[in-house]
Amino acid sequence: SSMPQGTATATATAATKCEQTLAAADAENDASGGEGEGSLPEFPLAHIRDEYRRHFAQADEKVDRRPCVLLSTGAMCPVHKGHVDMMIRAKRAMEKNGFSVLGGWISPSHDKYVGPKMKAGGHLFAGAGHRAQCVHLATKHLDWLNVSTWESTHLDGNRWIDFDEVVDNAEKFLNSQEFVNTKCPIVVVYVCGTDHAAKCGLFRGFRKDCQGVAVVTRAGKKYDRASIKDLVFMVEEHNPECAHISSTGVRSAFASSRYY
């Protein structure tokens, strides 16, 4: 069956934006001598460091707002407006819950995970370098949000690294930085949708002091699962413009040239 007109229009428009981003990523990749994601930092720190030093360098245990960094993972094949919008809404939700958001990272998954997944579904596949460059370009207008390439450039032996390990590594990396006050560590907040949260047991949180979850809910559904104690938060603000955009839909639009 065909998708509703509004969904088709949103998907087609998103596909056009993604096509433009892919072309720009090609240009940047050529300009960097073909280094691709290798020219992008694993964990961009500049904005996070500056914000932390401004607000928390001299803090003690009684700070009014805890510092956090948002992190989202996924194939990002391709990244689209919905991925970026999700992070923006999560930032507002965390600020309402008493956190100071120092920055955020969108982390494309490794080719060893994305490649077989796309092949199994008969979908188009972009390598990690292209996907990282696309995220870099898609977030360029936001000073606090960047691409992280650590996940897409590392393996555990021959195994791709799962999201919880990415969160764990990001948290350890951040709190090992010289600018972080040990009395005021940074919380890494993993941003995901309700399906992923339910499948992976994330409504219970990570059960770690500096690792939280922000679950982006679906419009029209209530989730009474928030737990400040377990660092689990609900993102209940919705954006109708992005509700029906998906990477699957964009890939289908690419395949049928159904974009403008």
Short mmCIF file of C-alpha atoms in Angstrom, two decimals:
data_model
loop_
_atom_site.label_atom_id
_atom_site.label_comp_id
_atom_site.label_asym_id
_atom_site.label_seq_id
_atom_site.Cartn_x
_atom_site.Cartn_y
_atom_site.Cartn_z
CA SER A 1 0.00 0.00 0.00
CA SER A 2 1.17 3.54 -0.67
CA MET A 3 2.17 5.80 2.21
CA PRO A 4 -0.10 8.74 3.19
CA GLN A 5 0.48 11.94 1.17
CA GLY A 6 1.86 13.90 4.15
CA THR A 7 4.30 11.13 4.99
CA ALA A 8 5.34 10.76 1.34
CA THR A 9 5.98 14.50 1.06
CA ALA A 10 8.02 14.62 4.27
CA THR A 11 10.02 11.56 3.19
CA ALA A 12 10.63 12.94 -0.30
CA THR A 13 11.81 16.26 1.09
CA ALA A 14 14.07 14.47 3.58
CA ALA A 15 15.49 12.39 0.74
CA THR A 16 16.32 15.55 -1.19
CA LYS A 17 18.13 17.00 1.83
CA CYS A 18 20.00 13.71 2.28
CA GLU A 19 21.00 13.69 -1.40
CA GLN A 20 22.40 17.20 -1.00
CA THR A 21 24.21 16.18 2.19
CA LEU A 22 25.71 13.11 0.50
CA ALA A 23 26.99 15.28 -2.36
CA ALA A 24 28.51 17.71 0.15
CA ALA A 25 30.03 14.79 2.06
CA ASP A 26 31.63 13.60 -1.21
CA ALA A 27 33.12 17.05 -1.70
CA GLU A 28 34.47 17.23 1.86
CA ASN A 29 35.85 13.71 1.58
CA ASP A 30 37.69 14.67 -1.63
CA ALA A 31 38.97 17.86 0.00
CA SER A 32 40.38 15.87 2.92
CA GLY A 33 42.32 13.63 0.57
CA GLY A 34 39.90 10.74 0.98
CA GLU A 35 40.44 10.48 4.74
CA GLY A 36 36.68 10.61 5.38
CA GLU A 37 35.82 9.98 9.00
CA GLY A 38 39.53 9.84 9.83
CA SER A 39 39.62 13.63 9.57
CA LEU A 40 36.82 13.97 12.15
CA PRO A 41 37.48 13.65 15.91
CA GLU A 42 36.36 10.56 17.78
CA PHE A 43 34.81 12.67 20.55
CA PRO A 44 34.69 16.42 19.80
CA LEU A 45 35.48 18.21 23.04
CA ALA A 46 35.92 21.94 22.41
CA HIS A 47 32.37 23.12 23.15
CA ILE A 48 31.92 20.64 26.01
CA ARG A 49 35.19 21.73 27.62
CA ASP A 50 34.37 25.43 27.30
CA GLU A 51 30.89 25.00 28.75
CA TYR A 52 32.16 22.89 31.63
CA ARG A 53 34.91 25.34 32.52
CA ARG A 54 32.43 28.21 32.40
CA HIS A 55 29.91 26.64 34.77
CA PHE A 56 31.41 23.73 36.73
CA ALA A 57 35.20 24.03 37.10
CA GLN A 58 34.89 25.40 40.64
CA ALA A 59 31.68 23.56 41.56
CA ASP A 60 31.12 21.43 44.64
CA GLU A 61 28.59 18.69 45.39
CA LYS A 62 25.81 21.27 45.84
CA VAL A 63 25.55 22.41 42.21
CA ASP A 64 22.01 23.30 41.12
CA ARG A 65 22.32 21.65 37.70
CA ARG A 66 24.26 18.50 36.85
CA PRO A 67 26.38 18.59 33.68
CA CYS A 68 25.56 16.08 30.97
CA VAL A 69 26.40 15.19 27.38
CA LEU A 70 23.81 13.62 25.07
CA LEU A 71 24.70 10.60 22.92
CA SER A 72 22.75 8.82 20.21
CA THR A 73 23.86 5.81 18.17
CA GLY A 74 22.51 4.05 15.09
CA ALA A 75 23.18 3.23 11.46
CA MET A 76 22.53 6.81 10.29
CA CYS A 77 22.12 5.38 6.81
CA PRO A 78 21.34 8.09 6.09
CA VAL A 79 21.12 10.65 8.87
CA HIS A 80 18.07 12.88 8.45
CA LYS A 81 16.25 15.80 10.06
CA GLY A 82 14.50 13.53 12.55
CA HIS A 83 17.79 12.38 14.10
CA VAL A 84 18.92 15.95 14.71
CA ASP A 85 15.48 17.07 15.90
CA MET A 86 15.39 14.21 18.41
CA MET A 87 18.60 15.48 19.99
CA ILE A 88 17.29 19.05 20.13
CA ARG A 89 14.12 17.90 21.91
CA ALA A 90 16.14 15.71 24.27
CA LYS A 91 18.31 18.71 25.16
CA ARG A 92 15.25 20.74 26.11
CA ALA A 93 13.86 17.85 28.16
CA MET A 94 17.09 17.40 30.10
CA GLU A 95 17.29 21.13 30.81
CA LYS A 96 13.73 20.99 32.18
CA ASN A 97 14.87 18.15 34.43
CA GLY A 98 17.61 20.23 36.01
CA PHE A 99 20.60 19.33 33.84
CA SER A 100 23.02 21.56 31.98
CA VAL A 101 23.61 20.07 28.54
CA LEU A 102 27.25 20.72 27.65
CA GLY A 103 26.99 19.15 24.21
CA GLY A 104 25.87 16.14 22.23
CA TRP A 105 27.23 13.47 19.90
CA ILE A 106 25.55 11.47 17.15
CA SER A 107 27.52 8.26 16.67
CA PRO A 108 27.15 6.29 13.41
CA SER A 109 27.60 2.54 13.85
CA HIS A 110 30.45 0.46 12.41
CA ASP A 111 30.32 -0.92 8.86
CA LYS A 112 30.42 -4.45 10.27
CA TYR A 113 27.00 -3.80 11.81
CA VAL A 114 25.45 -1.54 9.18
CA GLY A 115 26.66 -3.36 6.05
CA PRO A 116 25.05 -6.76 6.73
CA LYS A 117 21.89 -5.06 8.05
CA MET A 118 21.47 -3.05 4.84
CA LYS A 119 22.38 -6.02 2.63
CA ALA A 120 19.83 -8.26 4.35
CA GLY A 121 17.10 -5.71 3.67
CA GLY A 122 18.22 -5.06 0.11
CA HIS A 123 18.95 -1.43 0.96
CA LEU A 124 21.52 1.06 -0.25
CA PHE A 125 24.62 1.20 1.93
CA ALA A 126 26.96 4.10 2.65
CA GLY A 127 30.28 3.40 4.34
CA ALA A 128 31.21 4.79 7.72
CA GLY A 129 33.27 7.64 6.27
CA HIS A 130 30.34 8.93 4.26
CA ARG A 131 27.87 8.49 7.10
CA ALA A 132 30.14 10.34 9.52
CA GLN A 133 30.65 13.22 7.08
CA CYS A 134 26.87 13.42 6.57
CA VAL A 135 26.27 13.67 10.33
CA HIS A 136 29.01 16.31 10.54
CA LEU A 137 27.26 18.37 7.85
CA ALA A 138 23.77 17.77 9.27
CA THR A 139 24.82 19.14 12.67
CA LYS A 140 27.09 21.94 11.47
CA HIS A 141 24.50 24.65 12.25
CA LEU A 142 24.47 23.69 15.95
CA ASP A 143 27.53 24.59 18.01
CA TRP A 144 26.73 22.02 20.71
CA LEU A 145 25.99 18.95 18.54
CA ASN A 146 28.64 16.98 16.62
CA VAL A 147 29.42 13.62 15.07
CA SER A 148 31.42 11.11 17.11
CA THR A 149 33.49 8.66 15.04
CA TRP A 150 34.79 6.44 17.84
CA GLU A 151 32.15 3.73 17.42
CA SER A 152 32.49 3.59 13.63
CA THR A 153 36.28 3.25 13.74
CA HIS A 154 36.73 0.69 16.53
CA LEU A 155 36.07 -3.02 16.93
CA ASP A 156 36.28 -5.37 19.90
CA GLY A 157 38.42 -7.99 18.23
CA ASN A 158 36.33 -8.67 15.13
CA ARG A 159 33.06 -7.65 16.76
CA TRP A 160 31.24 -4.34 16.33
CA ILE A 161 30.72 -2.36 19.53
CA ASP A 162 27.19 -2.18 20.96
CA PHE A 163 25.48 0.99 22.20
CA ASP A 164 25.98 0.32 25.93
CA GLU A 165 29.72 -0.05 25.38
CA VAL A 166 29.74 3.22 23.43
CA VAL A 167 28.00 4.94 26.35
CA ASP A 168 30.44 3.40 28.83
CA ASN A 169 33.49 4.45 26.81
CA ALA A 170 32.16 7.98 26.26
CA GLU A 171 31.50 8.43 29.98
CA LYS A 172 34.96 7.18 30.96
CA PHE A 173 36.56 9.35 28.29
CA LEU A 174 34.76 12.50 29.44
CA ASN A 175 35.37 12.03 33.14
CA SER A 176 39.07 11.30 32.59
CA GLN A 177 39.61 14.78 31.11
CA GLU A 178 41.81 17.16 33.08
CA PHE A 179 39.17 19.90 33.07
CA VAL A 180 36.55 17.77 34.87
CA ASN A 181 36.11 18.45 38.56
CA THR A 182 35.87 15.08 40.34
CA LYS A 183 33.19 16.56 42.61
CA CYS A 184 31.03 17.27 39.57
CA PRO A 185 31.36 14.44 37.01
CA ILE A 186 29.63 14.54 33.61
CA VAL A 187 26.60 12.31 33.03
CA VAL A 188 26.31 10.73 29.57
CA VAL A 189 22.64 10.56 28.60
CA TYR A 190 21.78 8.04 25.90
CA VAL A 191 18.99 9.28 23.60
CA CYS A 192 16.78 6.64 21.97
CA GLY A 193 13.21 5.79 20.99
CA THR A 194 10.67 3.76 22.94
CA ASP A 195 11.09 0.57 20.88
CA HIS A 196 14.83 0.48 21.51
CA ALA A 197 14.34 1.32 25.19
CA ALA A 198 11.82 -1.49 25.64
CA LYS A 199 13.85 -4.06 23.70
CA CYS A 200 17.07 -3.32 25.62
CA GLY A 201 15.58 -2.84 29.09
CA LEU A 202 16.50 0.83 29.19
CA PHE A 203 13.39 1.91 31.10
CA ARG A 204 15.36 0.58 34.09
CA GLY A 205 18.33 2.76 33.14
CA PHE A 206 21.99 1.75 33.06
CA ARG A 207 22.18 1.60 36.86
CA LYS A 208 25.36 3.64 36.86
CA ASP A 209 25.96 6.98 38.55
CA CYS A 210 27.02 8.85 35.42
CA GLN A 211 24.96 7.13 32.71
CA GLY A 212 21.35 8.04 31.96
CA VAL A 213 18.67 7.51 29.33
CA ALA A 214 16.38 10.00 27.57
CA VAL A 215 13.55 8.10 25.86
CA VAL A 216 11.88 9.93 22.99
CA THR A 217 8.20 8.98 23.15
CA ARG A 218 5.64 8.69 20.36
CA ALA A 219 2.93 11.33 20.00
CA GLY A 220 -0.34 10.34 21.64
CA LYS A 221 1.23 7.76 23.97
CA LYS A 222 2.00 8.24 27.65
CA TYR A 223 4.91 6.45 29.29
CA ASP A 224 4.94 6.60 33.07
CA ARG A 225 8.49 5.26 33.24
CA ALA A 226 10.55 8.28 34.25
CA SER A 227 12.81 7.76 37.26
CA ILE A 228 15.11 10.53 38.42
CA LYS A 229 16.81 8.06 40.76
CA ASP A 230 17.68 5.72 37.88
CA LEU A 231 18.49 8.64 35.53
CA VAL A 232 15.65 7.71 33.15
CA PHE A 233 13.82 10.63 31.50
CA MET A 234 10.96 10.91 29.02
CA VAL A 235 11.15 13.30 26.04
CA GLU A 236 7.47 14.07 25.51
CA GLU A 237 7.76 17.09 23.21
CA HIS A 238 6.85 16.11 19.64
CA ASN A 239 7.51 17.62 16.22
CA PRO A 240 4.86 16.65 13.61
CA GLU A 241 7.24 17.66 10.79
CA CYS A 242 9.62 14.84 11.72
CA ALA A 243 7.21 12.21 13.03
CA HIS A 244 7.02 10.17 9.83
CA ILE A 245 10.57 10.56 8.53
CA SER A 246 12.68 7.42 8.74
CA SER A 247 15.95 6.25 7.22
CA THR A 248 14.06 3.30 5.72
CA GLY A 249 11.66 5.67 3.96
CA VAL A 250 14.49 7.85 2.73
CA ARG A 251 16.37 4.83 1.36
CA SER A 252 13.20 3.73 -0.44
CA ALA A 253 12.82 7.20 -1.91
CA PHE A 254 16.43 7.07 -3.11
CA ALA A 255 15.89 3.66 -4.69
CA SER A 256 12.79 4.81 -6.61
CA SER A 257 14.11 8.33 -7.32
CA ARG A 258 11.02 9.59 -5.47
CA TYR A 259 12.44 12.85 -4.16
CA TYR A 260 12.62 16.47 -5.20
#
